[in-house]
Amino acid sequence: KQEVTQIPAALSVPEGENLVLNCSFTDSAIYNLQWFRQDPGKGLTSLLLIQSSQREQTSGRLNASLDKSSGRSTLYIAASQPGDSATYLCAAWRELVFGAGTILRVKS
Amino acid sequence: NAGVTQTPKFRVLKTGQSMTLLCAQDMNHEYMYWYRQDPGMGLRLIHYSVGEGTTAKGEVPDGYNVSRLKKQNFLLGLESAAPSQTSVYFCASSALRGAGELFFGEGSRLTVL
């Protein structure tokens, strides 16, 4: 059974810092991996989708990488801003299992 | 740009009451999903559908029923609500399973007293 773990569970950084969020999965036979953002009391918004044949995807200040062989994905956020404060979740597509998320707080 | 719409957004029930959550999507997606989100447990799949007229069990299906009579709608029913079903429920849809992007509704917060 697929298990998805996100580290750290919570992160607090000063504005402007570059940061990395980690996602690991136990079964490497995934179709793709998707990163989401969730604001308090809201639904999930898709940030990046990495197909299993791809190594990374970029959108603005966000860059997500995928290493299937090691069962890892990272979400890199450049020049963090207070508006980036949210919970970030990763999900491994095959059975679509979600990690518990990383709560990010960017201090101004 | 409606996307995925859930109704109602909030509901309070007494133990034993029944209710139905409605999910509607306007993207012509084949796949639809119902999740529950609980503190410390992340998102867990309740039921899903791979097309009109089909449903399948997810990770935590007990106490819930679903129906997909129309492609754009996916209903989640609680026949006899229990306090353990207090949660935030999310509906999602995707064009493909495993290759496409997943789109979520805003969530429905259910409290069972």
CSV table of C-alpha atoms in Angstrom, one decimal:
chain,number,residue,atom,x,y,z
A,1,LYS,CA,0.0,0.0,0.0
A,2,GLN,CA,1.3,3.4,-1.0
A,3,GLU,CA,2.4,5.7,1.8
A,4,VAL,CA,3.2,9.4,1.3
A,5,THR,CA,5.2,11.3,3.9
A,6,GLN,CA,5.9,15.0,4.0
A,7,ILE,CA,8.7,16.6,5.9
A,8,PRO,CA,8.8,19.0,7.7
A,9,ALA,CA,5.3,19.0,9.1
A,10,ALA,CA,5.6,22.8,9.7
A,11,LEU,CA,8.0,25.4,8.6
A,12,SER,CA,8.4,29.1,9.5
A,13,VAL,CA,10.8,31.3,7.4
A,14,PRO,CA,11.5,35.0,7.0
A,15,GLU,CA,10.3,36.7,3.8
A,16,GLY,CA,12.7,36.4,0.9
A,17,GLU,CA,14.1,33.0,1.9
A,18,ASN,CA,14.3,30.1,-0.6
A,19,LEU,CA,12.9,26.9,0.8
A,20,VAL,CA,12.4,23.3,0.0
A,21,LEU,CA,9.5,21.0,0.9
A,22,ASN,CA,9.9,17.3,0.8
A,23,CYS,CA,7.6,14.5,-0.2
A,24,SER,CA,8.5,10.8,-0.1
A,25,PHE,CA,6.5,7.8,-1.3
A,26,THR,CA,7.0,4.1,-0.7
A,27,ASP,CA,5.8,2.7,-4.1
A,28,SER,CA,7.7,4.1,-7.0
A,29,ALA,CA,5.2,2.7,-9.6
A,30,ILE,CA,3.3,6.0,-9.8
A,31,TYR,CA,1.7,7.7,-12.8
A,32,ASN,CA,2.5,11.2,-11.7
A,33,LEU,CA,2.9,13.3,-8.6
A,34,GLN,CA,0.9,16.5,-7.9
A,35,TRP,CA,1.6,19.3,-5.5
A,36,PHE,CA,-1.3,21.3,-4.0
A,37,ARG,CA,-1.7,24.4,-1.9
A,38,GLN,CA,-4.5,24.7,0.7
A,39,ASP,CA,-5.4,27.9,2.4
A,40,PRO,CA,-7.3,27.8,5.7
A,41,GLY,CA,-10.9,26.8,5.2
A,42,LYS,CA,-10.5,26.4,1.5
A,43,GLY,CA,-10.2,23.6,-1.0
A,44,LEU,CA,-7.0,22.4,-2.6
A,45,THR,CA,-5.5,24.3,-5.5
A,46,SER,CA,-3.2,22.5,-7.9
A,47,LEU,CA,0.3,23.9,-8.2
A,48,LEU,CA,2.3,21.5,-10.3
A,49,LEU,CA,1.8,18.1,-11.9
A,50,ILE,CA,4.8,16.0,-12.7
A,51,GLN,CA,4.3,13.1,-15.1
A,52,SER,CA,6.2,9.9,-14.2
A,53,SER,CA,8.4,10.4,-17.3
A,54,GLN,CA,9.4,13.9,-16.3
A,55,ARG,CA,12.0,15.0,-13.8
A,56,GLU,CA,10.7,18.5,-13.0
A,57,GLN,CA,8.1,21.1,-13.6
A,58,THR,CA,8.3,24.9,-13.1
A,59,SER,CA,5.7,27.6,-12.6
A,60,GLY,CA,6.9,31.0,-11.7
A,61,ARG,CA,8.8,30.9,-8.4
A,62,LEU,CA,7.9,27.2,-7.9
A,63,ASN,CA,9.9,24.2,-9.1
A,64,ALA,CA,9.0,20.6,-8.4
A,65,SER,CA,11.3,17.7,-9.0
A,66,LEU,CA,10.6,14.0,-9.1
A,67,ASP,CA,12.9,11.1,-8.5
A,68,LYS,CA,10.9,7.9,-8.8
A,69,SER,CA,13.8,5.6,-8.1
A,70,SER,CA,14.4,7.1,-4.7
A,71,GLY,CA,10.7,7.7,-4.1
A,72,ARG,CA,11.1,11.5,-3.6
A,73,SER,CA,9.7,14.7,-4.8
A,74,THR,CA,10.7,18.2,-3.7
A,75,LEU,CA,8.9,21.5,-4.1
A,76,TYR,CA,11.3,24.5,-4.2
A,77,ILE,CA,9.9,28.0,-3.5
A,78,ALA,CA,12.1,30.9,-4.5
A,79,ALA,CA,12.1,34.2,-2.8
A,80,SER,CA,9.2,33.4,-0.4
A,81,GLN,CA,6.5,35.9,0.3
A,82,PRO,CA,3.9,36.2,3.1
A,83,GLY,CA,1.3,35.3,0.5
A,84,ASP,CA,2.9,31.9,0.2
A,85,SER,CA,1.8,31.0,3.7
A,86,ALA,CA,-0.5,27.9,3.4
A,87,THR,CA,-0.5,24.2,3.7
A,88,TYR,CA,1.3,22.4,0.9
A,89,LEU,CA,0.3,18.8,0.1
A,90,CYS,CA,1.7,16.3,-2.3
A,91,ALA,CA,-0.2,13.4,-3.8
A,92,ALA,CA,1.1,10.3,-5.6
A,93,TRP,CA,-1.1,9.3,-8.5
A,94,ARG,CA,-1.9,5.7,-9.0
A,95,GLU,CA,-4.2,5.1,-6.0
A,96,LEU,CA,-3.9,8.9,-5.4
A,97,VAL,CA,-2.6,8.9,-1.9
A,98,PHE,CA,-2.0,12.3,-0.1
A,99,GLY,CA,0.6,13.3,2.3
A,100,ALA,CA,-0.4,15.0,5.5
A,101,GLY,CA,1.0,18.3,4.3
A,102,THR,CA,3.6,20.9,5.3
A,103,ILE,CA,2.2,24.0,7.0
A,104,LEU,CA,4.3,27.0,5.8
A,105,ARG,CA,4.4,30.4,7.4
A,106,VAL,CA,6.4,33.2,5.8
A,107,LYS,CA,7.1,36.0,8.1
A,108,SER,CA,7.2,39.6,6.9
B,1,ASN,CA,-15.4,29.4,-14.2
B,2,ALA,CA,-17.4,27.3,-11.7
B,3,GLY,CA,-15.2,24.2,-11.8
B,4,VAL,CA,-16.2,22.0,-9.0
B,5,THR,CA,-19.1,23.2,-6.8
B,6,GLN,CA,-20.1,21.6,-3.5
B,7,THR,CA,-23.4,22.1,-1.6
B,8,PRO,CA,-24.0,22.7,1.2
B,9,LYS,CA,-20.9,24.3,2.5
B,10,PHE,CA,-21.8,23.8,6.2
B,11,ARG,CA,-24.2,21.5,7.9
B,12,VAL,CA,-24.9,20.4,11.5
B,13,LEU,CA,-26.7,17.1,12.0
B,14,LYS,CA,-27.8,15.1,15.0
B,15,THR,CA,-26.7,11.5,15.4
B,16,GLY,CA,-28.9,9.2,13.3
B,17,GLN,CA,-30.0,11.8,10.8
B,18,SER,CA,-29.4,11.5,7.1
B,19,MET,CA,-28.1,13.9,4.5
B,20,THR,CA,-26.7,14.2,1.0
B,21,LEU,CA,-23.8,16.2,-0.2
B,22,LEU,CA,-23.9,17.3,-3.8
B,23,CYS,CA,-20.9,17.8,-6.1
B,24,ALA,CA,-21.2,19.3,-9.5
B,25,GLN,CA,-18.5,19.8,-12.1
B,26,ASP,CA,-18.8,21.6,-15.4
B,27,MET,CA,-15.5,20.4,-17.0
B,28,ASN,CA,-17.0,17.2,-18.5
B,29,HIS,CA,-14.6,15.1,-16.4
B,30,GLU,CA,-15.1,11.4,-16.3
B,31,TYR,CA,-13.6,10.8,-12.9
B,32,MET,CA,-15.0,12.2,-9.6
B,33,TYR,CA,-14.0,11.6,-6.0
B,34,TRP,CA,-15.1,12.2,-2.5
B,35,TYR,CA,-12.5,12.7,0.2
B,36,ARG,CA,-12.7,13.5,3.9
B,37,GLN,CA,-10.1,15.6,5.6
B,38,ASP,CA,-9.4,15.3,9.3
B,39,PRO,CA,-6.7,16.9,11.4
B,40,GLY,CA,-3.5,14.9,11.5
B,41,MET,CA,-4.9,12.3,9.0
B,42,GLY,CA,-4.7,14.1,5.7
B,43,LEU,CA,-7.1,13.4,2.9
B,44,ARG,CA,-8.7,10.0,2.7
B,45,LEU,CA,-10.6,8.7,-0.3
B,46,ILE,CA,-14.2,7.6,0.5
B,47,HIS,CA,-15.7,6.7,-2.8
B,48,TYR,CA,-14.9,7.5,-6.4
B,49,SER,CA,-16.5,7.1,-9.9
B,50,VAL,CA,-14.9,6.4,-13.2
B,51,GLY,CA,-17.9,7.6,-15.2
B,52,GLU,CA,-21.6,8.0,-15.3
B,53,GLY,CA,-23.4,5.2,-13.6
B,54,THR,CA,-20.3,3.8,-11.9
B,55,THR,CA,-19.1,4.0,-8.3
B,56,ALA,CA,-16.3,2.3,-6.4
B,57,LYS,CA,-15.1,2.1,-2.8
B,58,GLY,CA,-12.1,4.0,-1.6
B,59,GLU,CA,-10.1,3.8,1.6
B,60,VAL,CA,-12.8,4.7,4.1
B,61,PRO,CA,-16.2,3.8,2.5
B,62,ASP,CA,-18.1,2.5,5.6
B,63,GLY,CA,-21.2,4.6,6.6
B,64,TYR,CA,-21.3,6.4,3.2
B,65,ASN,CA,-23.1,5.8,-0.1
B,66,VAL,CA,-22.7,7.5,-3.4
B,67,SER,CA,-24.4,7.8,-6.8
B,68,ARG,CA,-23.4,9.1,-10.2
B,69,LEU,CA,-26.7,9.3,-12.2
B,70,LYS,CA,-25.4,12.1,-14.3
B,71,LYS,CA,-21.9,12.7,-15.5
B,72,GLN,CA,-21.6,16.1,-14.0
B,73,ASN,CA,-22.9,15.2,-10.5
B,74,PHE,CA,-21.6,13.0,-7.8
B,75,LEU,CA,-23.7,12.6,-4.6
B,76,LEU,CA,-22.4,11.5,-1.2
B,77,GLY,CA,-25.0,10.2,1.3
B,78,LEU,CA,-24.9,9.6,5.0
B,79,GLU,CA,-27.8,7.3,5.9
B,80,SER,CA,-27.4,7.5,9.7
B,81,ALA,CA,-24.9,10.1,10.7
B,82,ALA,CA,-22.4,9.4,13.5
B,83,PRO,CA,-20.1,11.8,15.4
B,84,SER,CA,-17.1,10.0,13.8
B,85,GLN,CA,-18.3,11.4,10.5
B,86,THR,CA,-17.7,15.0,11.7
B,87,SER,CA,-15.2,16.2,9.1
B,88,VAL,CA,-14.6,18.4,6.1
B,89,TYR,CA,-15.6,16.7,2.9
B,90,PHE,CA,-14.0,17.5,-0.4
B,91,CYS,CA,-15.2,16.6,-3.9
B,92,ALA,CA,-12.7,16.4,-6.8
B,93,SER,CA,-12.7,15.6,-10.5
B,94,SER,CA,-10.3,14.8,-13.2
B,95,ALA,CA,-10.3,14.1,-16.9
B,96,LEU,CA,-8.0,11.1,-16.6
B,97,ARG,CA,-7.1,8.8,-13.7
B,98,GLY,CA,-3.4,9.0,-13.0
B,99,ALA,CA,-2.4,11.3,-15.8
B,100,GLY,CA,-4.6,14.3,-15.5
B,101,GLU,CA,-4.9,17.2,-13.1
B,102,LEU,CA,-7.1,16.9,-10.1
B,103,PHE,CA,-9.6,19.8,-9.4
B,104,PHE,CA,-11.1,20.3,-6.0
B,105,GLY,CA,-14.3,21.9,-4.6
B,106,GLU,CA,-14.2,24.3,-1.7
B,107,GLY,CA,-15.3,21.7,0.8
B,108,SER,CA,-18.3,21.0,3.0
B,109,ARG,CA,-17.9,21.2,6.7
B,110,LEU,CA,-20.1,18.6,8.5
B,111,THR,CA,-20.7,18.4,12.2
B,112,VAL,CA,-22.5,15.5,13.8
B,113,LEU,CA,-23.7,16.1,17.3
